[in-house]
Coordinates of C-alpha atoms in Angstrom, one line a residue:
X1 CA 0.1 0.0 0.0
X2 CA 1.2 3.7 -0.5
X3 CA 1.6 5.5 2.3
X4 CA 1.3 9.3 3.4
X5 CA 5.5 9.6 3.7
X6 CA 5.8 8.1 0.5
X7 CA 4.0 11.1 -0.8
X8 CA 5.4 13.1 0.9
X9 CA 8.4 12.0 -0.7
X10 CA 7.7 12.3 -3.9
X11 CA 6.7 16.3 -3.1
X12 CA 9.8 17.2 -1.6
X13 CA 12.0 15.0 -2.2
X14 CA 13.1 14.0 1.2
X15 CA 12.2 10.8 3.2
X16 CA 10.0 11.6 6.2
X17 CA 11.6 8.7 7.9
X18 CA 11.2 11.3 11.3
X19 CA 7.3 11.6 11.4
X20 CA 8.3 14.8 13.5
X21 CA 8.7 16.2 9.9
X22 CA 5.7 15.6 8.1
X23 CA 3.3 16.5 11.2
X24 CA 5.8 19.6 10.6
X25 CA 4.6 20.0 7.3
X26 CA 0.8 19.0 7.7
X27 CA 0.7 21.7 10.1
X28 CA 3.0 24.2 8.6
X29 CA 0.7 24.8 4.8
X30 CA -2.7 24.9 6.2
X31 CA -1.0 27.2 9.0
X32 CA 0.4 29.5 6.4
X33 CA -2.5 29.8 5.2
X34 CA -4.6 31.0 7.9
X35 CA -1.6 34.0 8.4
X36 CA -1.5 34.6 4.6
X37 CA -5.8 35.0 4.9
X38 CA -5.1 37.1 8.1
X39 CA -3.4 39.8 6.1
X40 CA -6.7 40.6 5.2
X41 CA -8.6 41.5 7.6
X42 CA -8.7 44.8 6.4
X43 CA -10.9 44.6 3.8
X44 CA -14.9 43.3 3.4
X45 CA -13.2 40.0 1.3
X46 CA -12.0 38.9 4.1
X47 CA -15.3 37.9 5.4
X48 CA -15.3 35.4 2.1
X49 CA -12.0 34.6 2.2
X50 CA -12.1 33.9 5.8
X51 CA -15.2 31.7 5.8
X52 CA -14.1 29.9 2.8
X53 CA -10.7 29.7 3.9
X54 CA -11.8 28.0 6.8
X55 CA -13.8 25.2 5.0
X56 CA -10.8 24.3 3.3
X57 CA -8.4 24.1 6.2
X58 CA -10.6 22.1 7.7
X59 CA -10.7 19.8 4.9
X60 CA -7.8 20.0 3.8
X61 CA -6.2 18.9 7.0
X62 CA -9.1 15.8 7.8
X63 CA -7.6 14.9 4.3
X64 CA -3.8 15.0 5.0
X65 CA -4.3 13.2 8.2
X66 CA -6.6 11.1 7.5
X67 CA -4.2 10.2 4.7
X68 CA -1.5 9.7 7.2
X69 CA -2.9 7.3 9.4
X70 CA -4.9 5.7 6.7
X71 CA -5.8 2.1 8.5
X72 CA -7.6 -0.3 5.3
X73 CA -8.8 -3.0 7.8
X74 CA -11.1 0.2 10.0
X75 CA -14.3 0.9 9.3
X76 CA -14.6 3.6 7.2
X77 CA -17.2 6.2 9.4
X78 CA -14.7 4.8 12.6
X79 CA -12.7 8.3 12.1
X80 CA -10.1 6.5 9.3
X81 CA -9.6 7.8 5.6
X82 CA -13.7 8.9 5.0
X83 CA -12.8 9.6 1.5
X84 CA -12.3 6.0 0.9
X85 CA -14.4 3.4 -1.2
X86 CA -14.8 -0.3 -0.1
X87 CA -12.0 -2.4 0.4
X88 CA -9.3 1.1 -0.8
X89 CA -5.8 -0.2 -0.9
X90 CA -4.4 2.8 -2.6
X91 CA -4.8 6.3 -1.7
X92 CA -3.4 8.3 -4.6
X93 CA -6.9 10.4 -4.9
X94 CA -6.9 11.4 -1.4
X95 CA -3.3 13.1 -2.1
X96 CA -4.4 14.1 -5.2
X97 CA -8.4 16.1 -3.1
X98 CA -5.8 18.1 -0.7
X99 CA -3.2 19.2 -2.5
X100 CA -6.6 20.3 -4.6
X101 CA -7.2 22.3 -1.7
X102 CA -3.7 23.1 -0.8
X103 CA -3.9 24.8 -4.1
X104 CA -7.4 26.8 -3.4
X105 CA -6.4 27.5 0.3
X106 CA -3.2 29.2 -1.7
X107 CA -5.5 31.0 -3.8
X108 CA -7.7 32.4 -1.6
X109 CA -5.3 33.6 1.0
X110 CA -3.5 36.2 -2.1
X111 CA -7.0 36.8 -3.0
X112 CA -7.5 38.0 0.0
X113 CA -4.3 40.0 0.0
X114 CA -4.6 41.7 -2.9
X115 CA -8.1 42.6 -2.3
X116 CA -7.2 44.0 1.0
X117 CA -4.2 45.8 0.3
X118 CA -4.1 46.5 -3.4
X119 CA -7.7 45.7 -5.0
X120 CA -10.2 48.7 -5.5
X121 CA -11.4 49.8 -3.1
X122 CA -15.3 48.9 -4.1
X123 CA -16.1 46.9 -6.9
X124 CA -18.7 49.2 -8.5
X125 CA -15.3 51.2 -9.9
X126 CA -14.1 48.7 -12.0
X127 CA -16.0 45.6 -11.9
X128 CA -19.3 47.2 -11.8
X129 CA -21.7 43.6 -11.9
X130 CA -19.8 41.9 -8.8
X131 CA -20.1 45.3 -7.2
X132 CA -22.8 45.2 -4.3
X133 CA -24.2 48.0 -2.1
X134 CA -26.3 47.3 1.0
X135 CA -29.6 49.4 0.2
X136 CA -30.0 48.0 -3.1
X137 CA -31.9 44.9 -1.9
X138 CA -32.4 44.4 -5.6
X139 CA -28.9 42.7 -6.4
X140 CA -30.1 39.8 -3.5
X141 CA -31.9 38.0 -6.9
X142 CA -28.5 38.0 -8.4
X143 CA -25.8 36.8 -5.1
X144 CA -29.1 34.0 -5.7
X145 CA -29.2 33.5 -9.0
X146 CA -25.4 33.2 -9.4
X147 CA -25.2 30.3 -6.3
X148 CA -28.3 28.9 -7.9
X149 CA -26.9 28.0 -11.2
X150 CA -23.9 26.8 -9.3
X151 CA -25.7 24.3 -7.5
X152 CA -27.2 23.5 -10.8
X153 CA -23.2 22.1 -12.7
X154 CA -23.1 20.3 -9.5
X155 CA -26.0 18.7 -9.6
X156 CA -24.7 18.1 -13.5
X157 CA -21.4 16.9 -12.2
X158 CA -23.0 14.1 -9.6
X159 CA -25.2 12.9 -12.2
X160 CA -22.3 13.0 -15.2
X161 CA -19.3 10.7 -12.4
X162 CA -22.5 8.4 -11.7
X163 CA -23.3 7.6 -15.6
X164 CA -19.7 8.0 -17.7
X165 CA -17.3 8.3 -15.0
X166 CA -16.5 5.7 -12.6
X167 CA -20.1 5.4 -11.1
X168 CA -21.2 5.9 -7.3
X169 CA -21.4 3.6 -4.1
X170 CA -24.3 1.5 -4.3
X171 CA -25.2 0.6 -0.4
X172 CA -28.0 -2.3 -1.7
X173 CA -25.7 -3.7 -4.5
X174 CA -24.7 -7.5 -3.7
X175 CA -22.1 -8.8 -2.0
X176 CA -22.7 -6.0 0.5
X177 CA -22.5 -2.9 -1.4
X178 CA -19.9 -2.3 -4.3
X179 CA -19.6 1.2 -6.8
X180 CA -21.4 0.8 -10.3
X181 CA -22.4 3.3 -12.9
X182 CA -25.6 3.9 -13.1
X183 CA -27.3 2.6 -16.6
X184 CA -31.4 3.2 -16.4
X185 CA -32.1 6.4 -14.8
X186 CA -35.5 7.8 -13.1
X187 CA -36.4 10.8 -15.5
X188 CA -40.5 10.3 -15.2
X189 CA -41.7 13.5 -13.2
X190 CA -44.5 11.5 -11.7
X191 CA -41.9 9.5 -10.2
X192 CA -39.0 12.6 -9.3
X193 CA -41.9 14.6 -8.0
X194 CA -44.6 12.1 -6.4
X195 CA -41.5 11.7 -3.8
X196 CA -43.7 15.3 -2.4
X197 CA -46.9 14.2 -2.5
X198 CA -45.8 11.8 0.1
X199 CA -46.8 11.5 3.4
X200 CA -43.3 12.8 6.0
X201 CA -45.2 10.8 8.7
X202 CA -45.3 7.4 9.2
X203 CA -43.8 4.3 7.0
X204 CA -43.9 6.9 3.5
X205 CA -41.2 9.0 4.7
X206 CA -41.6 12.1 1.9
X207 CA -38.7 12.6 -0.1
X208 CA -36.6 10.9 2.5
X209 CA -38.1 7.4 1.5
X210 CA -36.2 7.1 -2.1
X211 CA -33.8 3.9 -1.5
X212 CA -32.7 3.5 -5.3
X213 CA -30.2 5.2 -7.0
X214 CA -31.2 6.0 -10.5
X215 CA -34.1 7.8 -8.7
X216 CA -31.4 9.8 -6.7
X217 CA -29.0 10.7 -9.8
X218 CA -32.2 11.3 -12.4
X219 CA -34.0 13.2 -9.5
X220 CA -30.7 15.5 -9.9
X221 CA -31.2 15.7 -13.5
X222 CA -34.7 17.5 -12.5
X223 CA -32.4 19.1 -10.2
X224 CA -29.8 20.8 -12.2
X225 CA -32.4 22.0 -14.8
X226 CA -34.7 24.1 -12.2
X227 CA -31.7 26.0 -9.9
X228 CA -29.9 26.6 -13.4
X229 CA -32.9 28.2 -15.1
X230 CA -34.4 29.5 -11.8
X231 CA -30.6 30.5 -11.5
X232 CA -30.5 32.3 -15.1
X233 CA -34.5 34.0 -14.2
X234 CA -33.6 35.3 -10.5
X235 CA -30.6 37.3 -11.5
X236 CA -33.0 39.0 -14.6
X237 CA -35.6 39.8 -12.1
X238 CA -36.4 42.2 -8.7
X239 CA -37.5 39.6 -5.5
X240 CA -41.1 39.7 -4.2
X241 CA -42.1 41.1 -1.5
X242 CA -41.8 37.7 0.4
X243 CA -39.0 35.6 1.0
X244 CA -39.2 31.7 1.1
X245 CA -37.8 30.1 5.0
X246 CA -34.4 28.6 4.2
X247 CA -34.2 27.0 7.5
X248 CA -36.3 24.9 6.3
X249 CA -33.8 23.4 3.8
X250 CA -32.1 22.3 6.9
X251 CA -34.2 21.2 8.5
X252 CA -35.2 18.4 5.6
X253 CA -31.3 17.7 5.0
X254 CA -31.7 16.8 9.0
X255 CA -34.0 14.5 8.9
X256 CA -32.9 13.2 5.0
X257 CA -29.0 12.4 6.7
X258 CA -30.4 10.7 10.1
X259 CA -32.7 8.5 8.3
X260 CA -31.7 8.0 4.5
X261 CA -28.6 5.5 4.1
X262 CA -28.6 5.3 0.3
X263 CA -28.1 8.7 -0.1
X264 CA -25.5 8.6 2.7
X265 CA -24.5 5.2 2.7
X266 CA -23.8 3.6 6.5
X267 CA -20.9 2.3 5.1
X268 CA -19.2 6.0 5.0
X269 CA -21.3 7.4 7.5
X270 CA -22.1 4.7 10.4
X271 CA -25.2 3.2 11.0
X272 CA -29.1 4.7 11.3
X273 CA -30.5 4.4 14.6
X274 CA -32.9 1.7 13.0
X275 CA -29.6 0.2 11.7
X276 CA -27.9 0.1 14.8
X277 CA -31.3 -2.0 16.4
X278 CA -31.4 -4.1 13.8
X279 CA -27.7 -5.2 13.6
X280 CA -27.8 -6.1 17.6
X281 CA -30.7 -7.9 17.2
X282 CA -29.5 -10.1 13.8
X283 CA -25.7 -10.8 16.2
X284 CA -27.2 -12.2 18.8
X285 CA -30.1 -14.1 17.2
X286 CA -26.8 -15.4 15.4
X287 CA -25.0 -16.1 18.6
X288 CA -27.8 -18.0 20.2
X289 CA -28.7 -19.5 17.2
X290 CA -24.8 -21.9 17.3
X291 CA -25.5 -22.2 20.6
X292 CA -28.6 -24.5 19.7
X293 CA -31.5 -22.1 20.2
X294 CA -34.4 -23.0 18.1
X295 CA -34.5 -18.6 17.0
X296 CA -38.0 -20.1 14.6
X297 CA -40.1 -20.6 17.3
X298 CA -38.5 -19.2 20.6
X299 CA -40.5 -16.6 23.2
X300 CA -39.3 -13.1 24.6
X301 CA -41.0 -12.0 28.3
X302 CA -43.8 -10.9 26.3
X303 CA -44.7 -14.3 24.0
X304 CA -43.7 -12.3 21.4
X305 CA -41.7 -14.0 18.7
X306 CA -38.1 -13.0 21.1
X307 CA -36.0 -13.3 17.3
X308 CA -38.0 -13.9 14.7
X309 CA -41.7 -13.2 14.1
X310 CA -44.1 -12.4 11.2
X311 CA -45.8 -9.3 10.6
X312 CA -50.2 -9.2 10.0
X313 CA -49.1 -9.7 6.7
X314 CA -46.8 -12.6 6.9
X315 CA -43.8 -11.5 6.0
X316 CA -40.7 -12.4 8.8
X317 CA -39.4 -9.3 10.8
X318 CA -36.8 -8.4 14.4
X319 CA -34.3 -10.3 12.3
X320 CA -35.7 -11.8 9.1
X321 CA -33.7 -14.8 7.0
X322 CA -31.2 -16.8 9.0
X323 CA -30.7 -19.8 6.4
X324 CA -27.7 -19.0 4.8
X325 CA -26.1 -15.4 6.5
X326 CA -23.1 -14.4 5.1
X327 CA -19.5 -13.9 7.6
X328 CA -19.4 -9.9 6.4
X329 CA -23.1 -9.8 7.4
X330 CA -22.1 -10.7 10.9
X331 CA -19.3 -8.4 11.3
X332 CA -21.4 -5.5 9.8
X333 CA -23.7 -6.2 11.9
X334 CA -21.4 -6.2 14.8
X335 CA -19.7 -3.5 13.6
X336 CA -23.2 -0.7 13.5
X337 CA -24.5 -2.3 17.0
X338 CA -21.9 -0.7 18.4
X339 CA -21.3 2.2 16.4
X340 CA -25.1 3.7 17.2
X341 CA -25.3 6.9 15.4
X342 CA -27.2 7.9 19.8
X343 CA -23.6 6.8 20.7
X344 CA -22.7 3.6 22.1
X345 CA -23.2 1.8 25.8
X346 CA -21.7 -1.1 27.0
X347 CA -21.4 -2.3 23.5
X348 CA -24.8 -1.5 22.3
X349 CA -26.5 0.8 21.0
X350 CA -27.0 3.8 24.0
X351 CA -27.6 7.2 24.3
X352 CA -24.1 8.6 24.7
X353 CA -24.9 11.3 27.6
X354 CA -25.3 7.7 29.5
X355 CA -22.0 7.4 32.5
X356 CA -20.9 3.8 31.3
X357 CA -21.1 4.6 26.9
X358 CA -18.0 4.6 24.9
X359 CA -17.2 7.8 23.5
X360 CA -18.6 7.8 19.9
X361 CA -20.3 10.3 17.3
X362 CA -20.8 8.8 13.6
X363 CA -20.4 10.8 11.0
X364 CA -24.5 10.4 10.4
X365 CA -25.0 12.7 13.9
X366 CA -22.6 15.2 13.0
X367 CA -23.8 15.9 10.1
X368 CA -27.4 15.4 10.8
X369 CA -26.8 17.9 13.8
X370 CA -25.2 20.3 12.0
X371 CA -27.7 21.0 9.4
X372 CA -30.0 21.5 12.7
X373 CA -28.3 23.8 13.5
X374 CA -27.7 26.3 11.2
X375 CA -31.4 25.8 9.8
X376 CA -32.1 27.0 13.3
X377 CA -29.7 29.3 12.9
X378 CA -31.3 30.5 9.4
X379 CA -34.3 30.6 11.0
X380 CA -33.6 32.8 14.4
X381 CA -32.0 35.1 10.9
X382 CA -34.8 35.2 9.4
X383 CA -37.1 36.5 12.5
X384 CA -34.5 38.8 12.9
X385 CA -33.9 40.4 9.7
X386 CA -38.1 40.1 9.3
X387 CA -38.0 42.1 12.5
X388 CA -35.5 44.6 11.6
X389 CA -37.6 45.4 7.8
X390 CA -41.2 45.5 9.9
X391 CA -39.0 48.3 12.6
X392 CA -37.7 49.8 8.9
X393 CA -40.9 50.1 7.3
X394 CA -43.0 51.0 10.9
X395 CA -40.0 54.5 10.8
X396 CA -38.3 53.3 14.0
X397 CA -35.1 51.3 12.7
X398 CA -32.7 52.7 15.0
X399 CA -34.7 51.9 18.0
X400 CA -37.7 53.0 20.5
X401 CA -37.6 56.6 22.3
X402 CA -36.8 55.8 25.7
X403 CA -36.5 59.0 26.8
X404 CA -39.5 58.4 29.1
X405 CA -38.6 54.6 30.4
X406 CA -39.3 54.7 33.8
X407 CA -35.6 53.1 34.4
X408 CA -34.0 56.9 33.9
X409 CA -36.1 57.7 36.7
X410 CA -34.9 55.5 39.6
X411 CA -32.6 55.7 42.2
X412 CA -29.5 54.2 41.9
X413 CA -28.3 50.7 43.0
X414 CA -25.6 51.4 45.0

């Protein structure tokens, strides 16, 4: 297996047999980018550079650090190379990804220096299209349109990747999941938009219920087209008097990440809550079956099947078929059982705040929680800006006149 030391020695011409040198360079690169960005604090450009720079810096350090400690036997969601495919033995792609982020970070850093020290004071003078006046609310739709077009292009890049450039990972592929090309896109509007007509409650699951890649990639064709045409439309038009609740997207994404294991495969993000629960039942079913238990007829303390039972319509539930259990299924269920998204308590799914909980938080938990928190911030920010807008329309944006405030006439506490 090609190691990180081998990659770095190719770059610098030095065989880093001493790990301290490797760690020095891995720390030096992002810190240098941080200082380049810090030099741009003077101007407004740094707001953009700092936010984007930090995102690139985090992804850069995550990639290079993961590359350094990559261990192919370990599960991906347990903290090794999070970008690797199943049974990944080589790490060349991660080296390219990390250094691409390094180049982007350098461009952002120098861009911050240029716009803060050498660039024009205001972009309206030399680049009126990119200029921005805070009181010009019509500019908001231009910014929105540009972002929508970029999102549409990104959606089509995923479609091209799935169709022609290597395919995408399918967690439902035979043998425990594999990368495959999508050959039969679902483009029927009745199927794609039918997800929007499903109930968000119970078993239907609204758009979160999608469980095959053909629908997901086909949906990206529709969404990419809508985003691009919508972006052009927003650039050419003025904003309406109402504003959409952007925070809703954050909460929807939170539910999608938490429950859907097709778009967010459990091999990469860790199991969902139901998966971890079923994995626990499956693991002990296998153990007790080998000890001689009749798993088909054994009863639990409530009189229901301890391992297996039938639903009212006849399906075998809570364990499934037990005749041909594969070794990889046993290994995966043991991993999922001990890596529940709510934490791991005494080696089985539990709540992370329990006193005996194992210190593990899955990537699925991180991603879902971050979307929920950001969605909540967007919601609160919408209320704040809406309140200011209403105050400005009423004529007291700078605050209510408090000349007659009772507290002003009270005796000081001291």
